[in-house]
Amino acid sequence: MKFGAFVYEPEKAAGFDFHLLRVKVETGDRIPPVRDMYSNVAVFADNAAVRSHPDWISQSPLGPARMGNNNFNIYWSVVCATQPEHRAEQLDYIEDVDRHSMGVWLNSQYFADHSHCTCPRCKERWKKSGLGWLEWRRKEVTDYMAQIRERVKKELVMSIQPDPVTSLERYGVDLDDFAKYADAFNVVMFSKNYATPWYWEMLARGFKKLLKKPVYISLYVYGPGDTAQDVPTASELLTVSVRCARTGIDGILYLANGAGEMRNFQKAAVDKMALRKRLESYGGQPVQEVLDLVKNWEKIVK
Ligand SMILES: [Zn+2]
């Protein structure tokens, strides 16, 4: 195994086999590459590019890929993955970064998330391609990876989202296509700050894709022998419920030792008024169904 330090500042941390520097981050900010470090480049997630060119933002039926659009797991503003000027500028930039460092590790080199992008150019390109929607998105992403590969002479590493099953549906990423151009993969798992509901949503998406019958999931509320420290909070359960609901699963079970523990959870969930309000923006009808369930609990726990 090899161990690396992945850093935002151009100083090598002691005690690692290799060093990866974030030369272009999702804010769009750039710092110069360093000769004996690898360079990490965020390609389409680029707040600065979207600020300068608001019409470049990736579009979808659930709104644009703007920071704060809670329908998606989007933490930055994301440029449409077929935007020709951005693509060209990034190719030149990536080539230059490669020349001045040990190689390039890409981030966000694909569509923003599922159902992106529906801007007029993408609709036009899709129509002209004669391909199905998912196949067209795959081709757009893969063709761009081929162009990047031609520019990068040193190591090229593809960072991918932690979703091994529905990367094609969500990002247009075919992992075997990527393998043709990548020297290695990097699965970004990052911060507990946002990762935990991400994983449950990802698992629900994966099982909904793989299983050939309706899919229920069970969420632990309070199992036999659990203590208060072992179990999720009502806020965590509500958030995970809506994040999983929007994946298209067919039902959710809440698992508790008995009706007493369940009632405590229901009461705590009902009391989370601000969170319930915020979660309304996390998706369409399935999310509403979760929130309606909690609304119905108001009568029970009074
Ligand atoms: Zn587009």
PDB file of C-alpha atoms and ligand atoms in Angstrom:
ATOM      1  CA  MET A   1       0.000   0.000   0.000  1.00  0.00           C
ATOM      2  CA  LYS A   2       0.908   3.605  -0.496  1.00  0.00           C
ATOM      3  CA  PHE A   3      -0.051   6.494   1.750  1.00  0.00           C
ATOM      4  CA  GLY A   4      -0.551  10.044   0.593  1.00  0.00           C
ATOM      5  CA  ALA A   5      -1.197  13.469   2.069  1.00  0.00           C
ATOM      6  CA  PHE A   6      -4.003  15.377   0.336  1.00  0.00           C
ATOM      7  CA  VAL A   7      -3.643  19.065   1.135  1.00  0.00           C
ATOM      8  CA  TYR A   8      -4.838  22.568   0.272  1.00  0.00           C
ATOM      9  CA  GLU A   9      -1.525  24.303   0.971  1.00  0.00           C
ATOM     10  CA  PRO A  10       1.691  23.759  -1.002  1.00  0.00           C
ATOM     11  CA  GLU A  11       3.676  22.326   1.864  1.00  0.00           C
ATOM     12  CA  LYS A  12       4.570  18.656   2.109  1.00  0.00           C
ATOM     13  CA  ALA A  13       3.464  16.965   5.307  1.00  0.00           C
ATOM     14  CA  ALA A  14       6.132  14.657   6.756  1.00  0.00           C
ATOM     15  CA  GLY A  15       5.726  10.908   6.809  1.00  0.00           C
ATOM     16  CA  PHE A  16       3.886  10.146   3.548  1.00  0.00           C
ATOM     17  CA  ASP A  17       4.830   8.337   0.345  1.00  0.00           C
ATOM     18  CA  PHE A  18       3.328  10.977  -1.943  1.00  0.00           C
ATOM     19  CA  HIS A  19       1.652  14.363  -1.872  1.00  0.00           C
ATOM     20  CA  LEU A  20      -1.489  15.599  -3.591  1.00  0.00           C
ATOM     21  CA  LEU A  21      -2.138  19.330  -3.731  1.00  0.00           C
ATOM     22  CA  ARG A  22      -5.537  20.870  -4.418  1.00  0.00           C
ATOM     23  CA  VAL A  23      -4.406  23.328  -7.121  1.00  0.00           C
ATOM     24  CA  LYS A  24      -7.938  24.106  -8.328  1.00  0.00           C
ATOM     25  CA  VAL A  25     -10.749  23.651  -5.834  1.00  0.00           C
ATOM     26  CA  GLU A  26     -14.513  23.748  -6.299  1.00  0.00           C
ATOM     27  CA  THR A  27     -14.669  27.452  -5.457  1.00  0.00           C
ATOM     28  CA  GLY A  28     -12.706  27.982  -8.672  1.00  0.00           C
ATOM     29  CA  ASP A  29      -9.693  29.307  -6.745  1.00  0.00           C
ATOM     30  CA  ARG A  30      -6.340  28.203  -8.147  1.00  0.00           C
ATOM     31  CA  ILE A  31      -2.818  28.018  -6.761  1.00  0.00           C
ATOM     32  CA  PRO A  32       0.349  27.201  -8.727  1.00  0.00           C
ATOM     33  CA  PRO A  33       1.213  23.487  -9.060  1.00  0.00           C
ATOM     34  CA  VAL A  34       4.334  22.179  -7.304  1.00  0.00           C
ATOM     35  CA  ARG A  35       6.925  20.114  -9.164  1.00  0.00           C
ATOM     36  CA  ASP A  36       7.184  17.248  -6.701  1.00  0.00           C
ATOM     37  CA  MET A  37       3.524  17.022  -5.736  1.00  0.00           C
ATOM     38  CA  TYR A  38       0.533  15.672  -7.674  1.00  0.00           C
ATOM     39  CA  SER A  39      -2.145  18.183  -8.627  1.00  0.00           C
ATOM     40  CA  ASN A  40      -5.830  17.840  -7.853  1.00  0.00           C
ATOM     41  CA  VAL A  41      -8.163  19.729 -10.207  1.00  0.00           C
ATOM     42  CA  ALA A  42     -11.934  20.172  -9.802  1.00  0.00           C
ATOM     43  CA  VAL A  43     -13.179  20.415 -13.377  1.00  0.00           C
ATOM     44  CA  PHE A  44     -16.894  21.268 -13.612  1.00  0.00           C
ATOM     45  CA  ALA A  45     -17.592  22.167  -9.964  1.00  0.00           C
ATOM     46  CA  ASP A  46     -16.447  25.768 -10.227  1.00  0.00           C
ATOM     47  CA  ASN A  47     -18.177  28.603  -8.354  1.00  0.00           C
ATOM     48  CA  ALA A  48     -16.004  31.239 -10.025  1.00  0.00           C
ATOM     49  CA  ALA A  49     -16.852  30.096 -13.549  1.00  0.00           C
ATOM     50  CA  VAL A  50     -20.568  30.099 -12.750  1.00  0.00           C
ATOM     51  CA  ARG A  51     -20.272  33.542 -11.147  1.00  0.00           C
ATOM     52  CA  SER A  52     -18.621  34.911 -14.304  1.00  0.00           C
ATOM     53  CA  HIS A  53     -20.948  33.017 -16.652  1.00  0.00           C
ATOM     54  CA  PRO A  54     -24.301  32.360 -14.960  1.00  0.00           C
ATOM     55  CA  ASP A  55     -25.634  30.737 -18.142  1.00  0.00           C
ATOM     56  CA  TRP A  56     -22.979  28.001 -17.908  1.00  0.00           C
ATOM     57  CA  ILE A  57     -24.606  26.377 -14.871  1.00  0.00           C
ATOM     58  CA  SER A  58     -25.820  22.799 -15.239  1.00  0.00           C
ATOM     59  CA  GLN A  59     -29.627  22.558 -15.470  1.00  0.00           C
ATOM     60  CA  SER A  60     -32.172  19.913 -14.457  1.00  0.00           C
ATOM     61  CA  PRO A  61     -35.924  19.483 -13.929  1.00  0.00           C
ATOM     62  CA  LEU A  62     -35.167  19.886 -10.200  1.00  0.00           C
ATOM     63  CA  GLY A  63     -33.383  23.179 -10.730  1.00  0.00           C
ATOM     64  CA  PRO A  64     -29.825  24.252 -11.514  1.00  0.00           C
ATOM     65  CA  ALA A  65     -26.682  22.761  -9.961  1.00  0.00           C
ATOM     66  CA  ARG A  66     -26.308  25.710  -7.644  1.00  0.00           C
ATOM     67  CA  MET A  67     -24.933  25.558  -4.123  1.00  0.00           C
ATOM     68  CA  GLY A  68     -27.907  25.141  -1.825  1.00  0.00           C
ATOM     69  CA  ASN A  69     -30.170  23.229  -4.238  1.00  0.00           C
ATOM     70  CA  ASN A  70     -31.063  20.541  -1.710  1.00  0.00           C
ATOM     71  CA  ASN A  71     -32.623  18.254  -4.290  1.00  0.00           C
ATOM     72  CA  PHE A  72     -29.067  17.127  -4.990  1.00  0.00           C
ATOM     73  CA  ASN A  73     -25.900  16.480  -3.039  1.00  0.00           C
ATOM     74  CA  ILE A  74     -24.310  19.556  -4.534  1.00  0.00           C
ATOM     75  CA  TYR A  75     -21.976  21.600  -2.410  1.00  0.00           C
ATOM     76  CA  TRP A  76     -20.740  23.925  -5.131  1.00  0.00           C
ATOM     77  CA  SER A  77     -22.077  25.428  -8.330  1.00  0.00           C
ATOM     78  CA  VAL A  78     -21.432  23.104 -11.230  1.00  0.00           C
ATOM     79  CA  VAL A  79     -20.825  24.056 -14.851  1.00  0.00           C
ATOM     80  CA  CYS A  80     -22.691  22.088 -17.547  1.00  0.00           C
ATOM     81  CA  ALA A  81     -20.424  19.213 -18.553  1.00  0.00           C
ATOM     82  CA  THR A  82     -20.742  20.024 -22.271  1.00  0.00           C
ATOM     83  CA  GLN A  83     -19.963  23.765 -21.979  1.00  0.00           C
ATOM     84  CA  PRO A  84     -17.424  24.145 -24.826  1.00  0.00           C
ATOM     85  CA  GLU A  85     -15.450  27.183 -23.583  1.00  0.00           C
ATOM     86  CA  HIS A  86     -15.089  25.765 -20.079  1.00  0.00           C
ATOM     87  CA  ARG A  87     -14.066  22.390 -21.490  1.00  0.00           C
ATOM     88  CA  ALA A  88     -11.409  23.969 -23.726  1.00  0.00           C
ATOM     89  CA  GLU A  89     -10.013  26.174 -20.972  1.00  0.00           C
ATOM     90  CA  GLN A  90      -9.844  23.250 -18.542  1.00  0.00           C
ATOM     91  CA  LEU A  91      -8.012  21.104 -21.101  1.00  0.00           C
ATOM     92  CA  ASP A  92      -5.316  23.762 -21.530  1.00  0.00           C
ATOM     93  CA  TYR A  93      -5.143  24.282 -17.778  1.00  0.00           C
ATOM     94  CA  ILE A  94      -4.874  20.560 -17.039  1.00  0.00           C
ATOM     95  CA  GLU A  95      -2.078  20.192 -19.606  1.00  0.00           C
ATOM     96  CA  ASP A  96      -0.177  23.055 -17.995  1.00  0.00           C
ATOM     97  CA  VAL A  97      -0.697  21.683 -14.478  1.00  0.00           C
ATOM     98  CA  ASP A  98       0.541  18.274 -15.623  1.00  0.00           C
ATOM     99  CA  ARG A  99       3.680  19.835 -17.086  1.00  0.00           C
ATOM    100  CA  HIS A 100       4.486  21.610 -13.817  1.00  0.00           C
ATOM    101  CA  SER A 101       3.748  18.807 -11.361  1.00  0.00           C
ATOM    102  CA  MET A 102       3.865  15.024 -11.007  1.00  0.00           C
ATOM    103  CA  GLY A 103       0.500  14.418 -12.654  1.00  0.00           C
ATOM    104  CA  VAL A 104      -3.190  15.191 -12.382  1.00  0.00           C
ATOM    105  CA  TRP A 105      -5.938  13.831 -10.158  1.00  0.00           C
ATOM    106  CA  LEU A 106      -9.332  14.954 -11.458  1.00  0.00           C
ATOM    107  CA  ASN A 107     -12.457  15.785  -9.433  1.00  0.00           C
ATOM    108  CA  SER A 108     -16.002  16.476 -10.707  1.00  0.00           C
ATOM    109  CA  GLN A 109     -15.077  15.604 -14.288  1.00  0.00           C
ATOM    110  CA  TYR A 110     -18.667  14.508 -15.025  1.00  0.00           C
ATOM    111  CA  PHE A 111     -22.301  15.647 -14.852  1.00  0.00           C
ATOM    112  CA  ALA A 112     -23.512  17.330 -11.648  1.00  0.00           C
ATOM    113  CA  ASP A 113     -25.952  14.563 -10.649  1.00  0.00           C
ATOM    114  CA  HIS A 114     -28.915  12.574 -11.962  1.00  0.00           C
ATOM    115  CA  SER A 115     -31.108  14.318 -14.570  1.00  0.00           C
ATOM    116  CA  HIS A 116     -28.383  16.874 -15.420  1.00  0.00           C
ATOM    117  CA  CYS A 117     -27.954  18.569 -17.798  1.00  0.00           C
ATOM    118  CA  THR A 118     -31.076  19.824 -19.541  1.00  0.00           C
ATOM    119  CA  CYS A 119     -29.733  23.139 -20.844  1.00  0.00           C
ATOM    120  CA  PRO A 120     -30.689  23.953 -24.464  1.00  0.00           C
ATOM    121  CA  ARG A 121     -27.254  22.866 -25.762  1.00  0.00           C
ATOM    122  CA  CYS A 122     -27.417  19.497 -23.997  1.00  0.00           C
ATOM    123  CA  LYS A 123     -30.962  18.834 -25.226  1.00  0.00           C
ATOM    124  CA  GLU A 124     -29.845  19.669 -28.753  1.00  0.00           C
ATOM    125  CA  ARG A 125     -26.717  17.495 -28.549  1.00  0.00           C
ATOM    126  CA  TRP A 126     -28.687  14.597 -27.080  1.00  0.00           C
ATOM    127  CA  LYS A 127     -31.316  14.814 -29.841  1.00  0.00           C
ATOM    128  CA  LYS A 128     -28.650  14.932 -32.560  1.00  0.00           C
ATOM    129  CA  SER A 129     -26.767  11.967 -31.079  1.00  0.00           C
ATOM    130  CA  GLY A 130     -29.637   9.526 -31.622  1.00  0.00           C
ATOM    131  CA  LEU A 131     -28.616   7.836 -28.346  1.00  0.00           C
ATOM    132  CA  GLY A 132     -30.657   7.117 -25.216  1.00  0.00           C
ATOM    133  CA  TRP A 133     -30.323   9.721 -22.462  1.00  0.00           C
ATOM    134  CA  LEU A 134     -27.963   7.733 -20.244  1.00  0.00           C
ATOM    135  CA  GLU A 135     -25.860   6.549 -23.180  1.00  0.00           C
ATOM    136  CA  TRP A 136     -25.552  10.098 -24.501  1.00  0.00           C
ATOM    137  CA  ARG A 137     -24.398  11.410 -21.111  1.00  0.00           C
ATOM    138  CA  ARG A 138     -21.903   8.560 -20.853  1.00  0.00           C
ATOM    139  CA  LYS A 139     -20.505   9.376 -24.277  1.00  0.00           C
ATOM    140  CA  GLU A 140     -20.125  13.069 -23.471  1.00  0.00           C
ATOM    141  CA  VAL A 141     -18.207  12.289 -20.294  1.00  0.00           C
ATOM    142  CA  THR A 142     -16.085   9.489 -21.749  1.00  0.00           C
ATOM    143  CA  ASP A 143     -15.146  11.491 -24.863  1.00  0.00           C
ATOM    144  CA  TYR A 144     -13.938  14.322 -22.663  1.00  0.00           C
ATOM    145  CA  MET A 145     -11.841  11.881 -20.597  1.00  0.00           C
ATOM    146  CA  ALA A 146     -10.197  10.760 -23.866  1.00  0.00           C
ATOM    147  CA  GLN A 147      -9.346  14.387 -24.647  1.00  0.00           C
ATOM    148  CA  ILE A 148      -7.906  14.912 -21.185  1.00  0.00           C
ATOM    149  CA  ARG A 149      -5.836  11.714 -21.521  1.00  0.00           C
ATOM    150  CA  GLU A 150      -4.230  13.103 -24.673  1.00  0.00           C
ATOM    151  CA  ARG A 151      -3.082  16.181 -22.745  1.00  0.00           C
ATOM    152  CA  VAL A 152      -1.816  14.483 -19.583  1.00  0.00           C
ATOM    153  CA  LYS A 153       1.594  12.901 -20.123  1.00  0.00           C
ATOM    154  CA  LYS A 154       2.225  11.902 -16.523  1.00  0.00           C
ATOM    155  CA  GLU A 155      -0.083  10.139 -14.079  1.00  0.00           C
ATOM    156  CA  LEU A 156      -3.828  10.626 -14.540  1.00  0.00           C
ATOM    157  CA  VAL A 157      -6.053   9.611 -11.638  1.00  0.00           C
ATOM    158  CA  MET A 158      -9.850   9.737 -11.792  1.00  0.00           C
ATOM    159  CA  SER A 159     -11.543  10.659  -8.558  1.00  0.00           C
ATOM    160  CA  ILE A 160     -15.068   9.284  -8.418  1.00  0.00           C
ATOM    161  CA  GLN A 161     -18.018   9.680  -6.104  1.00  0.00           C
ATOM    162  CA  PRO A 162     -18.549   6.977  -3.472  1.00  0.00           C
ATOM    163  CA  ASP A 163     -21.304   5.271  -5.456  1.00  0.00           C
ATOM    164  CA  PRO A 164     -20.198   2.090  -7.229  1.00  0.00           C
ATOM    165  CA  VAL A 165     -23.638   1.101  -8.525  1.00  0.00           C
ATOM    166  CA  THR A 166     -25.405   4.148  -9.950  1.00  0.00           C
ATOM    167  CA  SER A 167     -22.496   6.287 -11.135  1.00  0.00           C
ATOM    168  CA  LEU A 168     -23.802   6.036 -14.692  1.00  0.00           C
ATOM    169  CA  GLU A 169     -27.341   7.155 -13.854  1.00  0.00           C
ATOM    170  CA  ARG A 170     -26.161   9.951 -11.611  1.00  0.00           C
ATOM    171  CA  TYR A 171     -22.988  11.269 -13.185  1.00  0.00           C
ATOM    172  CA  GLY A 172     -22.702   9.764 -16.652  1.00  0.00           C
ATOM    173  CA  VAL A 173     -19.667   7.870 -15.368  1.00  0.00           C
ATOM    174  CA  ASP A 174     -19.047   4.374 -16.705  1.00  0.00           C
ATOM    175  CA  LEU A 175     -16.311   2.933 -14.532  1.00  0.00           C
ATOM    176  CA  ASP A 176     -14.958   0.652 -17.293  1.00  0.00           C
ATOM    177  CA  ASP A 177     -14.805   3.589 -19.715  1.00  0.00           C
ATOM    178  CA  PHE A 178     -12.836   5.531 -17.138  1.00  0.00           C
ATOM    179  CA  ALA A 179     -10.455   2.628 -16.641  1.00  0.00           C
ATOM    180  CA  LYS A 180      -9.362   2.939 -20.287  1.00  0.00           C
ATOM    181  CA  TYR A 181      -7.957   6.394 -19.603  1.00  0.00           C
ATOM    182  CA  ALA A 182      -7.114   6.388 -15.906  1.00  0.00           C
ATOM    183  CA  ASP A 183      -3.893   5.168 -14.330  1.00  0.00           C
ATOM    184  CA  ALA A 184      -5.753   4.810 -11.033  1.00  0.00           C
ATOM    185  CA  PHE A 185      -8.981   5.696  -9.266  1.00  0.00           C
ATOM    186  CA  ASN A 186      -9.549   7.690  -6.122  1.00  0.00           C
ATOM    187  CA  VAL A 187     -12.866   7.227  -4.334  1.00  0.00           C
ATOM    188  CA  VAL A 188     -13.550  10.443  -2.490  1.00  0.00           C
ATOM    189  CA  MET A 189     -15.061   9.775   0.907  1.00  0.00           C
ATOM    190  CA  PHE A 190     -14.165  12.980   2.675  1.00  0.00           C
ATOM    191  CA  SER A 191     -15.963  14.466   5.605  1.00  0.00           C
ATOM    192  CA  LYS A 192     -18.320  12.925   8.125  1.00  0.00           C
ATOM    193  CA  ASN A 193     -19.859  16.369   8.023  1.00  0.00           C
ATOM    194  CA  TYR A 194     -21.831  15.449   4.910  1.00  0.00           C
ATOM    195  CA  ALA A 195     -20.956  11.853   4.245  1.00  0.00           C
ATOM    196  CA  THR A 196     -23.266   9.886   6.503  1.00  0.00           C
ATOM    197  CA  PRO A 197     -26.699  10.507   4.914  1.00  0.00           C
ATOM    198  CA  TRP A 198     -24.879  10.315   1.587  1.00  0.00           C
ATOM    199  CA  TYR A 199     -24.020   6.671   2.171  1.00  0.00           C
ATOM    200  CA  TRP A 200     -27.553   5.612   3.076  1.00  0.00           C
ATOM    201  CA  GLU A 201     -28.914   7.415   0.030  1.00  0.00           C
ATOM    202  CA  MET A 202     -26.264   5.782  -2.154  1.00  0.00           C
ATOM    203  CA  LEU A 203     -27.088   2.321  -0.784  1.00  0.00           C
ATOM    204  CA  ALA A 204     -30.808   2.863  -1.378  1.00  0.00           C
ATOM    205  CA  ARG A 205     -30.118   3.963  -4.975  1.00  0.00           C
ATOM    206  CA  GLY A 206     -27.938   0.939  -5.540  1.00  0.00           C
ATOM    207  CA  PHE A 207     -30.450  -1.590  -4.208  1.00  0.00           C
ATOM    208  CA  LYS A 208     -33.331   0.061  -6.078  1.00  0.00           C
ATOM    209  CA  LYS A 209     -31.331  -0.394  -9.278  1.00  0.00           C
ATOM    210  CA  LEU A 210     -30.284  -4.009  -8.582  1.00  0.00           C
ATOM    211  CA  LEU A 211     -33.391  -5.560  -7.031  1.00  0.00           C
ATOM    212  CA  LYS A 212     -36.137  -6.750  -9.344  1.00  0.00           C
ATOM    213  CA  LYS A 213     -39.033  -6.372  -6.858  1.00  0.00           C
ATOM    214  CA  PRO A 214     -40.242  -3.452  -4.694  1.00  0.00           C
ATOM    215  CA  VAL A 215     -37.623  -2.364  -2.174  1.00  0.00           C
ATOM    216  CA  TYR A 216     -38.216  -1.491   1.471  1.00  0.00           C
ATOM    217  CA  ILE A 217     -35.496  -0.281   3.772  1.00  0.00           C
ATOM    218  CA  SER A 218     -35.396  -0.539   7.558  1.00  0.00           C
ATOM    219  CA  LEU A 219     -33.939   2.194   9.710  1.00  0.00           C
ATOM    220  CA  TYR A 220     -32.960   1.434  13.296  1.00  0.00           C
ATOM    221  CA  VAL A 221     -34.705   3.697  15.751  1.00  0.00           C
ATOM    222  CA  TYR A 222     -34.000   1.832  18.975  1.00  0.00           C
ATOM    223  CA  GLY A 223     -33.114  -1.866  18.999  1.00  0.00           C
ATOM    224  CA  PRO A 224     -33.199  -4.284  21.938  1.00  0.00           C
ATOM    225  CA  GLY A 225     -30.258  -3.602  24.227  1.00  0.00           C
ATOM    226  CA  ASP A 226     -29.447  -0.266  22.609  1.00  0.00           C
ATOM    227  CA  THR A 227     -28.597   2.674  24.794  1.00  0.00           C
ATOM    228  CA  ALA A 228     -29.335   6.295  23.949  1.00  0.00           C
ATOM    229  CA  GLN A 229     -25.709   6.651  22.754  1.00  0.00           C
ATOM    230  CA  ASP A 230     -26.107   3.796  20.240  1.00  0.00           C
ATOM    231  CA  VAL A 231     -29.059   5.159  18.327  1.00  0.00           C
ATOM    232  CA  PRO A 232     -29.509   7.943  15.806  1.00  0.00           C
ATOM    233  CA  THR A 233     -31.255  11.164  16.756  1.00  0.00           C
ATOM    234  CA  ALA A 234     -34.708  11.951  15.417  1.00  0.00           C
ATOM    235  CA  SER A 235     -33.116  14.638  13.217  1.00  0.00           C
ATOM    236  CA  GLU A 236     -30.711  12.128  11.704  1.00  0.00           C
ATOM    237  CA  LEU A 237     -33.514   9.644  11.087  1.00  0.00           C
ATOM    238  CA  LEU A 238     -35.698  12.260   9.423  1.00  0.00           C
ATOM    239  CA  THR A 239     -32.874  13.453   7.189  1.00  0.00           C
ATOM    240  CA  VAL A 240     -31.883   9.931   6.183  1.00  0.00           C
ATOM    241  CA  SER A 241     -35.544   9.072   5.570  1.00  0.00           C
ATOM    242  CA  VAL A 242     -36.028  11.833   3.003  1.00  0.00           C
ATOM    243  CA  ARG A 243     -32.618  11.219   1.432  1.00  0.00           C
ATOM    244  CA  CYS A 244     -33.521   7.558   0.921  1.00  0.00           C
ATOM    245  CA  ALA A 245     -37.140   8.273  -0.058  1.00  0.00           C
ATOM    246  CA  ARG A 246     -36.026  10.342  -3.045  1.00  0.00           C
ATOM    247  CA  THR A 247     -34.100   7.420  -4.536  1.00  0.00           C
ATOM    248  CA  GLY A 248     -37.321   5.729  -5.638  1.00  0.00           C
ATOM    249  CA  ILE A 249     -37.511   3.012  -2.942  1.00  0.00           C
ATOM    250  CA  ASP A 250     -40.983   1.703  -2.193  1.00  0.00           C
ATOM    251  CA  GLY A 251     -41.186   1.962   1.573  1.00  0.00           C
ATOM    252  CA  ILE A 252     -39.431   2.583   4.882  1.00  0.00           C
ATOM    253  CA  LEU A 253     -39.689   0.588   8.099  1.00  0.00           C
ATOM    254  CA  TYR A 254     -38.717   2.083  11.424  1.00  0.00           C
ATOM    255  CA  LEU A 255     -37.350  -0.539  13.746  1.00  0.00           C
ATOM    256  CA  ALA A 256     -37.791  -0.184  17.508  1.00  0.00           C
ATOM    257  CA  ASN A 257     -37.836  -2.502  20.480  1.00  0.00           C
ATOM    258  CA  GLY A 258     -41.454  -1.673  21.201  1.00  0.00           C
ATOM    259  CA  ALA A 259     -44.239   0.852  20.764  1.00  0.00           C
ATOM    260  CA  GLY A 260     -42.889   2.967  23.637  1.00  0.00           C
ATOM    261  CA  GLU A 261     -39.531   3.585  21.965  1.00  0.00           C
ATOM    262  CA  MET A 262     -41.349   4.200  18.690  1.00  0.00           C
ATOM    263  CA  ARG A 263     -43.598   6.777  20.289  1.00  0.00           C
ATOM    264  CA  ASN A 264     -40.595   8.611  21.750  1.00  0.00           C
ATOM    265  CA  PHE A 265     -39.114   8.788  18.262  1.00  0.00           C
ATOM    266  CA  GLN A 266     -42.398   9.945  16.729  1.00  0.00           C
ATOM    267  CA  LYS A 267     -42.733  12.692  19.323  1.00  0.00           C
ATOM    268  CA  ALA A 268     -39.147  13.830  18.800  1.00  0.00           C
ATOM    269  CA  ALA A 269     -39.661  13.816  15.019  1.00  0.00           C
ATOM    270  CA  VAL A 270     -42.847  15.865  15.291  1.00  0.00           C
ATOM    271  CA  ASP A 271     -41.003  18.437  17.420  1.00  0.00           C
ATOM    272  CA  LYS A 272     -38.351  19.043  14.735  1.00  0.00           C
ATOM    273  CA  MET A 273     -40.403  21.787  13.085  1.00  0.00           C
ATOM    274  CA  ALA A 274     -37.509  23.720  11.527  1.00  0.00           C
ATOM    275  CA  LEU A 275     -35.944  20.570  10.087  1.00  0.00           C
ATOM    276  CA  ARG A 276     -39.275  19.345   8.710  1.00  0.00           C
ATOM    277  CA  LYS A 277     -39.665  22.688   6.946  1.00  0.00           C
ATOM    278  CA  ARG A 278     -36.127  22.559   5.548  1.00  0.00           C
ATOM    279  CA  LEU A 279     -36.509  19.001   4.277  1.00  0.00           C
ATOM    280  CA  GLU A 280     -39.427  20.066   2.067  1.00  0.00           C
ATOM    281  CA  SER A 281     -36.803  21.266  -0.422  1.00  0.00           C
ATOM    282  CA  TYR A 282     -34.999  17.899  -0.534  1.00  0.00           C
ATOM    283  CA  GLY A 283     -36.982  16.321  -3.330  1.00  0.00           C
ATOM    284  CA  GLY A 284     -40.387  15.865  -4.907  1.00  0.00           C
ATOM    285  CA  GLN A 285     -43.375  13.673  -4.053  1.00  0.00           C
ATOM    286  CA  PRO A 286     -41.556  10.864  -2.165  1.00  0.00           C
ATOM    287  CA  VAL A 287     -40.022  13.373   0.242  1.00  0.00           C
ATOM    288  CA  GLN A 288     -43.435  14.932   0.748  1.00  0.00           C
ATOM    289  CA  GLU A 289     -44.805  11.496   1.658  1.00  0.00           C
ATOM    290  CA  VAL A 290     -42.248  11.140   4.467  1.00  0.00           C
ATOM    291  CA  LEU A 291     -43.077  14.597   5.759  1.00  0.00           C
ATOM    292  CA  ASP A 292     -46.826  13.861   5.559  1.00  0.00           C
ATOM    293  CA  LEU A 293     -46.241  10.752   7.646  1.00  0.00           C
ATOM    294  CA  VAL A 294     -44.616  12.864  10.347  1.00  0.00           C
ATOM    295  CA  LYS A 295     -47.463  15.373  10.106  1.00  0.00           C
ATOM    296  CA  ASN A 296     -49.920  12.548  10.776  1.00  0.00           C
ATOM    297  CA  TRP A 297     -47.938  11.619  13.876  1.00  0.00           C
ATOM    298  CA  GLU A 298     -48.819  15.013  15.370  1.00  0.00           C
ATOM    299  CA  LYS A 299     -52.262  13.614  16.281  1.00  0.00           C
ATOM    300  CA  ILE A 300     -50.811  10.455  17.821  1.00  0.00           C
ATOM    301  CA  VAL A 301     -48.232  11.968  20.125  1.00  0.00           C
ATOM    302  CA  LYS A 302     -50.301  14.868  21.463  1.00  0.00           C
TER     303      LYS A 302
HETATM  304 ZN    ZN B   1     -25.914  21.402 -20.454  1.00  0.00          ZN
END
